[in-house]
Coordinates of C-alpha atoms and ligand atoms in Angstrom, one line a residue:
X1 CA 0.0 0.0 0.0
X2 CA 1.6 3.4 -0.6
X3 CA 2.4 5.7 2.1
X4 CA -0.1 8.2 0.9
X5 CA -3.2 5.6 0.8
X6 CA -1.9 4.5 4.4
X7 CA -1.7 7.9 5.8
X8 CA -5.4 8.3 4.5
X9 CA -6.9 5.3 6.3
X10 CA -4.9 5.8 9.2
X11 CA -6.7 9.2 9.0
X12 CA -10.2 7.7 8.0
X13 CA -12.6 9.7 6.3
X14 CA -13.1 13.6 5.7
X15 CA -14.8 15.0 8.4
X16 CA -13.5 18.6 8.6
X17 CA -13.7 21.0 5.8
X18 CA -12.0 24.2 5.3
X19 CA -13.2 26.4 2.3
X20 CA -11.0 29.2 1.2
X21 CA -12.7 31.9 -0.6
X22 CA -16.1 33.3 0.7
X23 CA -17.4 34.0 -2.7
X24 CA -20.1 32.9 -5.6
X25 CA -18.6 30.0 -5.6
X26 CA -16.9 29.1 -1.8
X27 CA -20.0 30.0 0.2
X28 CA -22.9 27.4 -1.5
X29 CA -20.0 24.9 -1.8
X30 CA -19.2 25.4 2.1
X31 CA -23.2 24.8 3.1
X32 CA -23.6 22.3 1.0
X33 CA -20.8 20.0 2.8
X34 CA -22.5 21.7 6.2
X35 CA -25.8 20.4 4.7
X36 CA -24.5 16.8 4.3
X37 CA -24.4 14.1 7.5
X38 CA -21.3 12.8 6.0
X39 CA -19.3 15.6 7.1
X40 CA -18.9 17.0 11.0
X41 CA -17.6 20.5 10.6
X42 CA -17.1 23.3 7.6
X43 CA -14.8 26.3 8.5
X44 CA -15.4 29.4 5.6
X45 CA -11.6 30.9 5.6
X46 CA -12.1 34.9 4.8
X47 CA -9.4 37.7 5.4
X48 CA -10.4 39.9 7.4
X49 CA -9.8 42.7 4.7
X50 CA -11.4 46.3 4.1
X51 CA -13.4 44.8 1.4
X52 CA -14.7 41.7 2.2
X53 CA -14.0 41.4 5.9
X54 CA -17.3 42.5 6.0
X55 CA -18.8 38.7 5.2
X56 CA -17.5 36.7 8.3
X57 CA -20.2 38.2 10.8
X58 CA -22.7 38.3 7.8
X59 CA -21.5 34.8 7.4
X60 CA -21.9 33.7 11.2
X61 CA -25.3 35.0 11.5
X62 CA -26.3 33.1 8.5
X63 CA -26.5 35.6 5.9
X64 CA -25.2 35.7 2.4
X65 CA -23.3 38.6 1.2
X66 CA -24.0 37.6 -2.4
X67 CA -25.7 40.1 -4.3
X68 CA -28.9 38.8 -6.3
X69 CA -31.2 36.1 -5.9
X70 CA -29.9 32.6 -5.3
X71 CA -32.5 30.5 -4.5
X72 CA -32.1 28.1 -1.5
X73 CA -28.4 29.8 -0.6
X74 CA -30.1 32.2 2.7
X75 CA -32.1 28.9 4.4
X76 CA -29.0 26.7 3.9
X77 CA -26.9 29.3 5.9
X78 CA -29.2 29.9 8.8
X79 CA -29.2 26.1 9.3
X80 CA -25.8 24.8 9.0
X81 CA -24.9 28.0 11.5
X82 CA -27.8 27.4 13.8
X83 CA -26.6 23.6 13.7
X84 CA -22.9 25.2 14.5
X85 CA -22.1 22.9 11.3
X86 CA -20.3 25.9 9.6
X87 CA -18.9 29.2 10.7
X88 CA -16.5 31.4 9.1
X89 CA -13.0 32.4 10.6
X90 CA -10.3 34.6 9.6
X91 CA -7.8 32.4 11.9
X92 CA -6.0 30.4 9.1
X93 CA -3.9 29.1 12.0
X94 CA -7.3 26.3 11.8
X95 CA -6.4 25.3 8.3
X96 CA -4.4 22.6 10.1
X97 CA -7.6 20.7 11.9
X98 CA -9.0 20.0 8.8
X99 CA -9.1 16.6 6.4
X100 CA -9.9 18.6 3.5
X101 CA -9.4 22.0 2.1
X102 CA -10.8 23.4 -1.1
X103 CA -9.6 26.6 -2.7
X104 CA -12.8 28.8 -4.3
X105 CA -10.7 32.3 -5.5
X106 CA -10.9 34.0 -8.6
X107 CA -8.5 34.1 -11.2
X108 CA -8.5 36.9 -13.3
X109 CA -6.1 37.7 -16.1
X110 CA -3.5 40.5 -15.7
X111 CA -3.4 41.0 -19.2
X112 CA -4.6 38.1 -22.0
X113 CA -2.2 39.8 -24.9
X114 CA 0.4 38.2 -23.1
X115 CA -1.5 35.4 -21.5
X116 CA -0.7 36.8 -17.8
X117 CA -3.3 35.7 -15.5
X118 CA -3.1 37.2 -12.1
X119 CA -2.8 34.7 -9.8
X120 CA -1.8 36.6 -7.0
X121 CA -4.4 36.0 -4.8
X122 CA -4.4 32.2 -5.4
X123 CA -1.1 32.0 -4.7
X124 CA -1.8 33.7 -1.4
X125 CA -4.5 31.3 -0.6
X126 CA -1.9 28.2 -1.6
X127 CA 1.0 29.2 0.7
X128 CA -1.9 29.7 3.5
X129 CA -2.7 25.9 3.0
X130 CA 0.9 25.2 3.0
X131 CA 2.1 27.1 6.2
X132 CA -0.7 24.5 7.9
X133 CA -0.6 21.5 5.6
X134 CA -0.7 18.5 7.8
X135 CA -0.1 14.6 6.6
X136 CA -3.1 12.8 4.7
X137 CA -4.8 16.4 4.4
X138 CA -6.5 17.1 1.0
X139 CA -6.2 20.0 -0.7
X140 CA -8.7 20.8 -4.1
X141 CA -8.2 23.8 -6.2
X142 CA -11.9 24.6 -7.6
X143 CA -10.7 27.8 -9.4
X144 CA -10.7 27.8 -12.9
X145 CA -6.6 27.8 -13.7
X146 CA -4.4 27.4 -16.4
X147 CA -3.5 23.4 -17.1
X148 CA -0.7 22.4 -15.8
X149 CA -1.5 24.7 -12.4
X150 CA -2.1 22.1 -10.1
X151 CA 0.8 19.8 -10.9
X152 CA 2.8 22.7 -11.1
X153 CA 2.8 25.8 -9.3
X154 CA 0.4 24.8 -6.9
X155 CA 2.8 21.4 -5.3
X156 CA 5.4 23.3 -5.7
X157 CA 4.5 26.7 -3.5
X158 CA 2.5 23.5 -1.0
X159 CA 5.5 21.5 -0.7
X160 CA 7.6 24.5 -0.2
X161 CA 5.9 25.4 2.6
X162 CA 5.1 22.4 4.1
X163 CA 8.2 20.5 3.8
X164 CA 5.5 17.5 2.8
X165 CA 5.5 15.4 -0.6
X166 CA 2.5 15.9 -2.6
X167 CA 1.1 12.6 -3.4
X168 CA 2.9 10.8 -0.6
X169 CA 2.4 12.8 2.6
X170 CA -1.0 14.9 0.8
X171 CA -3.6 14.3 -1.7
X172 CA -3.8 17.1 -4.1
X173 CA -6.5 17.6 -6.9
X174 CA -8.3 20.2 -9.4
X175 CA -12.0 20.1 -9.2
X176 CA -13.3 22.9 -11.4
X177 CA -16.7 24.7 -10.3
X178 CA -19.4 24.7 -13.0
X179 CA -21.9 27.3 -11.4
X180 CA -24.1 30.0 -12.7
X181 CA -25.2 33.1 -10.9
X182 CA -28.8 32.6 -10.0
X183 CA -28.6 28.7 -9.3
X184 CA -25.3 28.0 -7.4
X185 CA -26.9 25.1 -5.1
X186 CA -28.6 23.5 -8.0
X187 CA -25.4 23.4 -10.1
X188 CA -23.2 22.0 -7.8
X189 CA -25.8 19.3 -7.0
X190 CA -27.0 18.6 -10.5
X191 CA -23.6 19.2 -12.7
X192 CA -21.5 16.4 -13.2
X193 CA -18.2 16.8 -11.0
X194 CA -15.3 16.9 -12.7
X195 CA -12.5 15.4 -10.5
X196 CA -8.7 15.1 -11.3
X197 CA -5.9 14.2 -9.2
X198 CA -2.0 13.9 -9.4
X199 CA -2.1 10.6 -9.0
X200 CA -5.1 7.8 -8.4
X201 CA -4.8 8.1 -4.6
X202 CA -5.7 12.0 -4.7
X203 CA -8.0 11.6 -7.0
X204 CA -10.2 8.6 -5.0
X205 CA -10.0 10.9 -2.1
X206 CA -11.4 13.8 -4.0
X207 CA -14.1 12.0 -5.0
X208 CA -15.0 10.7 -1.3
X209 CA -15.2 15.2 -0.7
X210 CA -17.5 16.0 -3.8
X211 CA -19.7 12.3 -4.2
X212 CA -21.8 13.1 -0.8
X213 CA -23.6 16.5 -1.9
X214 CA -24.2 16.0 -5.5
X215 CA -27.5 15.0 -6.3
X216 CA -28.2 14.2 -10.0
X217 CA -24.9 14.8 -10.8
X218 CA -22.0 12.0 -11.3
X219 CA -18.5 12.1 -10.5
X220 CA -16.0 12.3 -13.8
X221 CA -12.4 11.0 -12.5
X222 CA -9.5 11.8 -14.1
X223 CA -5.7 13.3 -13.9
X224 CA -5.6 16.5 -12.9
X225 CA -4.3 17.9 -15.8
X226 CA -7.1 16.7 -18.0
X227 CA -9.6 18.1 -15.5
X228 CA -8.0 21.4 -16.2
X229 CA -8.2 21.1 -19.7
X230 CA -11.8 20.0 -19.5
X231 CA -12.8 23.6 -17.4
X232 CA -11.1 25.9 -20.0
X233 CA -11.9 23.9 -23.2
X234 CA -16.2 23.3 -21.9
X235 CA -16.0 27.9 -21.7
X236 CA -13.6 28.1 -24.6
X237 CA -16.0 26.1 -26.5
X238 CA -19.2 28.0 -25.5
X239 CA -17.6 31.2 -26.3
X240 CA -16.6 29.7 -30.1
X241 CA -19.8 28.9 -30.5
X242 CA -21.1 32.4 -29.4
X243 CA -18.4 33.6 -31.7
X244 CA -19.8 31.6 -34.6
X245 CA -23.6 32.8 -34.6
X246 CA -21.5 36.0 -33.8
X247 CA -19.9 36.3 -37.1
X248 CA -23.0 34.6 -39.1
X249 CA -24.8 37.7 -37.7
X250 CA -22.4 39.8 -39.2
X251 CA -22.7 38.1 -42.5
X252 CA -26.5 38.0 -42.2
X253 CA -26.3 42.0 -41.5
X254 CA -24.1 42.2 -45.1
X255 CA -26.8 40.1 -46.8
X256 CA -29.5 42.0 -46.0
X257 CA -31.3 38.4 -44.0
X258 CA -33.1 38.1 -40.6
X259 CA -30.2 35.5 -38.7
X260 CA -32.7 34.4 -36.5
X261 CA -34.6 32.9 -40.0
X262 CA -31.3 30.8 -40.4
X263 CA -30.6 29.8 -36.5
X264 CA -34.2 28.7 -36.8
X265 CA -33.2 26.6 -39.8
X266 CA -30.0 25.4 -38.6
X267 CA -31.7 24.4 -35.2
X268 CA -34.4 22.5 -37.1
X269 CA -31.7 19.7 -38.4
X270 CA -32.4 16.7 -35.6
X271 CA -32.9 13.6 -35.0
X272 CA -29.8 10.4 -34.9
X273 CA -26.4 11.5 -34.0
X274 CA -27.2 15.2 -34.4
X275 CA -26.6 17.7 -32.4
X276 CA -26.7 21.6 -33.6
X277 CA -26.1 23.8 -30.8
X278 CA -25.8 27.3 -32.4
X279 CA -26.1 29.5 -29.5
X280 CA -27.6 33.5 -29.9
X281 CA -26.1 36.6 -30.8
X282 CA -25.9 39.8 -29.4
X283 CA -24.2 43.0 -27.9
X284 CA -21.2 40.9 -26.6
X285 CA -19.7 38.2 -24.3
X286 CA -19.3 39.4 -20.4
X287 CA -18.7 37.5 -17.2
X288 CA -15.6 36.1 -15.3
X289 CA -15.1 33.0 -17.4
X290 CA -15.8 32.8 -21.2
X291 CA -13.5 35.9 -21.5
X292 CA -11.0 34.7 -19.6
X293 CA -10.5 30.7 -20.0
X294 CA -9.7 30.6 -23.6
X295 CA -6.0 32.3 -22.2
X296 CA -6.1 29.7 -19.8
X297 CA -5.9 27.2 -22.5
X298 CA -3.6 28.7 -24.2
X299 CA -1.2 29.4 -21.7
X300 CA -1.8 25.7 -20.4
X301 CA -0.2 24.6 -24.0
X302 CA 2.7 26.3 -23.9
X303 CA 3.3 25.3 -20.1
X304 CA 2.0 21.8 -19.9
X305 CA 3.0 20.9 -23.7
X306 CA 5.2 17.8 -23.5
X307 CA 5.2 17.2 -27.2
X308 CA 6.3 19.5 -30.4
X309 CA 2.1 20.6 -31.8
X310 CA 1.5 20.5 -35.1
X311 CA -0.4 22.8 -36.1
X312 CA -1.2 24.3 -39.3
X313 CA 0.0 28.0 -39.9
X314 CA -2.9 29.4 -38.7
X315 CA -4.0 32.0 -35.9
X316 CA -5.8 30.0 -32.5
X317 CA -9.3 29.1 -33.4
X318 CA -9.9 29.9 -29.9
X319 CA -8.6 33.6 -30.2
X320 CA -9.8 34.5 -33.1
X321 CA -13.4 33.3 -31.4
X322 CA -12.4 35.8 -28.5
X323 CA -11.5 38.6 -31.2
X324 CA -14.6 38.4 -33.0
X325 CA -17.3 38.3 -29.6
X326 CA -14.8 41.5 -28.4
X327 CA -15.6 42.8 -31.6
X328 CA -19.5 42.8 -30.8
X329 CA -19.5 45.8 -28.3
X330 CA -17.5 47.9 -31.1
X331 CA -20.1 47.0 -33.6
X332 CA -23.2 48.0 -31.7
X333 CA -21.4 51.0 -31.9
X334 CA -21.0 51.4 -35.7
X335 CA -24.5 50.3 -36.0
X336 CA -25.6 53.5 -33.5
X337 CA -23.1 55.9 -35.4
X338 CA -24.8 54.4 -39.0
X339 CA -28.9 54.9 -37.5
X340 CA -28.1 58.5 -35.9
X341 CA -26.3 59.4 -39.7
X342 CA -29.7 58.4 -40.8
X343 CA -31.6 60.9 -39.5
X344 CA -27.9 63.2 -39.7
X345 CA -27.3 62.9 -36.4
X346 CA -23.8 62.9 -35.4
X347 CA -22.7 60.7 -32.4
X348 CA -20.6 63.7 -30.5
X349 CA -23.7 65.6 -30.0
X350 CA -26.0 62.9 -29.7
X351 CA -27.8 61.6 -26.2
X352 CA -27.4 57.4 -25.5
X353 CA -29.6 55.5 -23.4
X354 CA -28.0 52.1 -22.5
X355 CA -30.5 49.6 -21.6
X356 CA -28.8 46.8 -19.4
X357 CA -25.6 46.8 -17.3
X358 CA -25.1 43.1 -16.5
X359 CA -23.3 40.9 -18.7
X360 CA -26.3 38.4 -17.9
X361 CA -30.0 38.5 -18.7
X362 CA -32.0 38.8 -15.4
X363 CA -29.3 39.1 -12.9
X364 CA -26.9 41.8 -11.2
X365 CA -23.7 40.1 -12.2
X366 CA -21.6 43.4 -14.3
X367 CA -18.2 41.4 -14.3
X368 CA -16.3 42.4 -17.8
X369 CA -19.5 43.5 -18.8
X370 CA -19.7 43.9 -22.9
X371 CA -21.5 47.5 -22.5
X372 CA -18.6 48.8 -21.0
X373 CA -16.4 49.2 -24.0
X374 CA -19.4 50.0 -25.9
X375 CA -19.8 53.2 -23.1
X376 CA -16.7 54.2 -23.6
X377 CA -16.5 54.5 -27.5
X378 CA -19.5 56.8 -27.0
X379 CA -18.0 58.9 -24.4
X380 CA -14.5 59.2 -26.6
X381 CA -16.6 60.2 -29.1
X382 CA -18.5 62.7 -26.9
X383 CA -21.5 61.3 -26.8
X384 CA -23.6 61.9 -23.4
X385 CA -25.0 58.6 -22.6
X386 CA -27.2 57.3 -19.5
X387 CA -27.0 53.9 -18.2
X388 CA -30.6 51.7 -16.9
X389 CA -30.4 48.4 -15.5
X390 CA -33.0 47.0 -13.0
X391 CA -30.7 44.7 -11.4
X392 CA -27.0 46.3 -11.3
X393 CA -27.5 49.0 -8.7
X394 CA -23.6 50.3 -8.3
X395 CA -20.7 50.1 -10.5
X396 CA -17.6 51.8 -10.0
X397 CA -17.4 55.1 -12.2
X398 CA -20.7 54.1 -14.0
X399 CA -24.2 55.7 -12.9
X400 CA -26.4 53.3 -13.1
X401 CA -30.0 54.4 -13.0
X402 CA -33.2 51.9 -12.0
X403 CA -35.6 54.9 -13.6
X404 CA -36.6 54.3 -17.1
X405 CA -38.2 57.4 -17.7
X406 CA -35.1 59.5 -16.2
X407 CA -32.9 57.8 -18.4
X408 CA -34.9 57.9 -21.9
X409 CA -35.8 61.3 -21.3
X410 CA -34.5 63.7 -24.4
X411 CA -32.6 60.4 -26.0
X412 CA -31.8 60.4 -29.3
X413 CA -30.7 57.4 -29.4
X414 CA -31.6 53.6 -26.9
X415 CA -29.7 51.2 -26.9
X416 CA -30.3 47.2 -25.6
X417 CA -27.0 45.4 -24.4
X418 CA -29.0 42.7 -22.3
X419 CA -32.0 40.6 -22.2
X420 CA -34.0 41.7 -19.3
X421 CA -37.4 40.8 -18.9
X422 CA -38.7 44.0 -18.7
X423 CA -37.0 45.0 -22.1
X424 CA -39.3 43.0 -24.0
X425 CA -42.0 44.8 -22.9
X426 CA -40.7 48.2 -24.6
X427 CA -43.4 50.1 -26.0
X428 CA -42.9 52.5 -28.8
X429 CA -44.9 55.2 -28.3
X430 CA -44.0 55.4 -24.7
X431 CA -39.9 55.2 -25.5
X432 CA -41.0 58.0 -28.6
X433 CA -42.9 60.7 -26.0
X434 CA -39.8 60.0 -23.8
X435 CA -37.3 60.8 -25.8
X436 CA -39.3 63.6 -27.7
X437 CA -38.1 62.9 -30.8
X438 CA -40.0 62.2 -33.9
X439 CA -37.1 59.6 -34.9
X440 CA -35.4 58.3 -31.9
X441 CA -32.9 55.2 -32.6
X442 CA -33.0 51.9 -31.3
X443 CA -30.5 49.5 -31.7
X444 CA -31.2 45.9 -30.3
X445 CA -28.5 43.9 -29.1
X446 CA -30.4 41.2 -27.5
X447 CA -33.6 40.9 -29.9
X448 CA -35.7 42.2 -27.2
X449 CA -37.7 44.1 -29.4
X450 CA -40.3 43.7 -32.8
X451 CA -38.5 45.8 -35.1
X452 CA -41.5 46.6 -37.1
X453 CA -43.9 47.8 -34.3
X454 CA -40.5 50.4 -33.9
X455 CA -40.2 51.3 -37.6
X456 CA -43.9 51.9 -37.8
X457 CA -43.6 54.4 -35.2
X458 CA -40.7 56.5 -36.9
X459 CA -37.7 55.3 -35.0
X460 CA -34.4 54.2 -36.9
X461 CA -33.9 50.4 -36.2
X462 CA -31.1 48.4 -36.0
X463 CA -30.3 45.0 -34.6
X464 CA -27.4 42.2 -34.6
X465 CA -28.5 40.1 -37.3
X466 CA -31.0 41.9 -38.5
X467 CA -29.7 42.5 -42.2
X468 CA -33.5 42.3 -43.3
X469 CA -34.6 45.3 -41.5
X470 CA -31.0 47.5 -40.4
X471 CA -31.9 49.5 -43.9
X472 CA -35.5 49.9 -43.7
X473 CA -37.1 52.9 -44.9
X474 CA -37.4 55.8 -42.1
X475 CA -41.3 56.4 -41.8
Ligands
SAJ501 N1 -24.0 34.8 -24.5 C1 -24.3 35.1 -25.8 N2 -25.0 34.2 -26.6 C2 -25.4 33.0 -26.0 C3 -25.0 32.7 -24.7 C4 -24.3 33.6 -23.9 O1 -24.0 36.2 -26.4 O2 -26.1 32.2 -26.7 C5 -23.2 35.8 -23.7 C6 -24.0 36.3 -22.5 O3 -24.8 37.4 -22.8 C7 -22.9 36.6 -21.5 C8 -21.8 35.7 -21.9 O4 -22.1 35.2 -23.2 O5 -22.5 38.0 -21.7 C9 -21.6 34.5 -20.9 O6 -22.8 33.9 -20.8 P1 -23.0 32.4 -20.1 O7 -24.4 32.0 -20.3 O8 -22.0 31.5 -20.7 O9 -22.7 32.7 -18.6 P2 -21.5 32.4 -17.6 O10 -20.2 32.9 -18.2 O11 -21.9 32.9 -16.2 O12 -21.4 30.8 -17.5 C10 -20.5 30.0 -18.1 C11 -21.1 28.6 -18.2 N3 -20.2 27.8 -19.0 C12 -20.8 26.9 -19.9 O13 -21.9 26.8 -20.0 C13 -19.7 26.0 -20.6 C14 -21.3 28.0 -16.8 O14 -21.8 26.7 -16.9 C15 -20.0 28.0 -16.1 O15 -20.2 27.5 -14.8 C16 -19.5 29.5 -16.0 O16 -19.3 29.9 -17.3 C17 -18.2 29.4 -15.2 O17 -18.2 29.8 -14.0 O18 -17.2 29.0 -15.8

């Protein structure tokens, strides 16, 4: 039996969890082992800094700091705390009574021209793990990270620290998180779990942490590198996709065809074997992971390649799909500049309403949101523009306004960067009387609206995709 597989039954199993990183995706993951019977105790490891010190008292009275709905998260809190089954400590010095620890901290990307990701405050999390790594522990990263992380810079800064062998004296695995915003508990019970350890040892103990609080989903072992690989590639692929209906929008635009006519068609193809996924598309690509894991990827070949690749002499797929859903944002902004010239408006002079903050439909999640750039073309161009969103109530630098009317009134231009519910109820006449202007533009970015109940009212329309109406005739 090797040492590390005796160490672990000499141990028995995980009782004691320690989470690190109380955010969107530490704190369900943290109540969810509190929730289970198979587990004793779940400590919530959060600095006690300016910013977020703020969540351990939230935290120990069973609140959640997380912004926005999240169904389930608030009860699951006040019971694991009243049943003292988790609590949250800034005392890292407790890292060393636990079986397990996990690792739940975001990692952001300095710069993706030169596939920098800034994993400062991983790293800082890591060393905290090692200064109180004991024998048999478990330790899980569940950040999204570039292959070749775990097996890398992450036993090397644990071992350094420790003094301890990974994968003799500690287990040590990747477990990516799958979640959403808006259903956290659901998708870490329902997703499959991706599981990967440096060697078969970590990765049958990982699988004892995550197998107790999934419910429909299954456990997928494998090395840790490939679980890495799996994480970046599942976002990289959503994001080429995006990037594909992306760029047949554009084309539709330059043809003078409705794209959602062709998604409809390409969707319709079923039946054996076939599977066409062509996703929507719209004002841009937002969020913490699609616009950053495609780097990941490609930073994980060049540190975890350990063969020559051949490849043709060709740019990245990948890349190219992140150039062209950047591109979006820029071209909501040609198509505003092209409406306003229609009624010989010029953008400097002209007033923007922007319709929708987040970089998600129905939610209050703003991270690398796609109407940022899209704001800041405007303003270079000296543009005055107002910003609406129902949900996104502060952003830095940004005024975000909740009133409609405030922010339509005297628009010459309003413009839709995401799908809220209440944007599909826009009404015409109203948004005309607003704005006061016999032509006002609109330009759709999310197919919110019915362009012809617009263009019969006098406004300028234009939409992504819309290459059947973008040149109608201005009534
Ligand atoms: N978007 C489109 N067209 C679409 C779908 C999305 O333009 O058809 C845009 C959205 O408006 C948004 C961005 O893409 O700005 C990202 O949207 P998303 O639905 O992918 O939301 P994320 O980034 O929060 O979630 C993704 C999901 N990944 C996959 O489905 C492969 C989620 O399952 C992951 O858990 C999450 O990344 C993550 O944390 O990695």
């Amino acid at each position: 039996m090797d040492k590390l597989q005796s160490l672990l039954e000499e141990r028995g199993p995980i009782k004691k969890i320690g989470v690190i990183g109380m955010g969107y995706v530490g704190i369900p993951a943290a109540a969810l082992f509190a929730d289970s019977a198979e587990f004793d105790k779940v400590l919530g490891f959060q600095r006690n800094s300016p910013t977020s010190g703020y969540k351990i008292d939230l935290l120990n009275s069973g609140e959640s700091p997380l912004k926005g709905e999240e169904p389930g998260l608030e009860d699951l809190l006040q019971k694991v705390v009243e049943k003292d089954k988790f609590e949250c400590t800034p005392d890292f010095s407790r890292l060393g009574e636990m079986d397990a620890v996990t690792l739940a901290i975001q990692t952001p990307f300095k710069d993706p021209k030169d596939l920098l990701p800034d994993f400062s405050a991983l790293e800082a999390g890591i060393r905290h793990v090692g200064q109180y790594l004991q024998p048999g522990m478990l330790v899980v990263l569940e950040s999204t990270i570039t292959p070749g992380t775990t097996t890398g810079m992450a036993r090397e800064i644990l071992e350094e620290e420790s003094g301890l062998k990974a994968g003799e004296d500690f287990a040590l695995a990747h477990a990516p998180e799958r979640v959403m915003v808006g259903r956290l508990l659901q998708n870490i019970q329902e997703h499959d779990r991706i599981v990967g350890g440096i060697d078969d040892v970590s990765t049958q103990r990982a699988v004892d942490l995550y197998e107790p609080v999934l419910t429909k989903g299954r456990v997928i072992p494998m090395s840790a590198t490939a679980a890495e690989v799996t994480k970046t590639s599942e976002n990289t692929f959503r994001d080429l996709q995006i990037a594909a209906v992306n760029q047949l929008a554009l084309y539709c635009e330059a043809m003078g065809i409705n794209v959602y006519d062709v998604r409809e068609g390409v969707a319709s193809l079923k039946g054996e074997g076939i599977t066409r996924a062509i996703l929507y598309p719209g004002a841009g690509v937002g969020g913490h992971c699609l616009t950053k894991d495609t780097y990941h990827l490609e930073r994980g070949l060049q540190i975890a390649k350990q063969a020559d690749l051949d490849f043709p002499q060709e740019p990245s797929l990948y890349v190219t799909a992140r150039h062209i859903n950047d591109f979006m944002p820029e071209h909501m902004y040609n198509l505003t500049v092209e409406a306003l010239a229609r009624i010989n408006k010029n953008i400097a002079n002209s007033k923007v309403a922007i319709l929708g903050w987040a970089f998600l439909n129905d939610s209050d999640d703003a991270r690398n949101t796609p109407a940022e750039p899209y704001r800041d073309l405007l303003i270079d161009a000296g543009a005055e523009v107002k910003v609406h969103d129902p949900h996104v109530l502060l952003y830095p630098d940004v005024e975000i306004s909740q009133d409609m009317e405030e922010v339509l009134d005297g628009v010459d231009a309003v413009v839709v960067f995401a799908g809220h519910r209440q944007y599909y109820s826009l009404e015409p006449r109203q948004l005309q009387e607003l704005s006061g202007q016999t032509h006002p533009v609109i330009v759709d970015g999310r197919n919110v609206v019915e362009p012809d109940a617009f263009i019969d009212a006098g406004f300028v329309y234009k939409g992504i995709g819309r290459g059947d109406k973008n040149g109608h005739e201005v009534k």
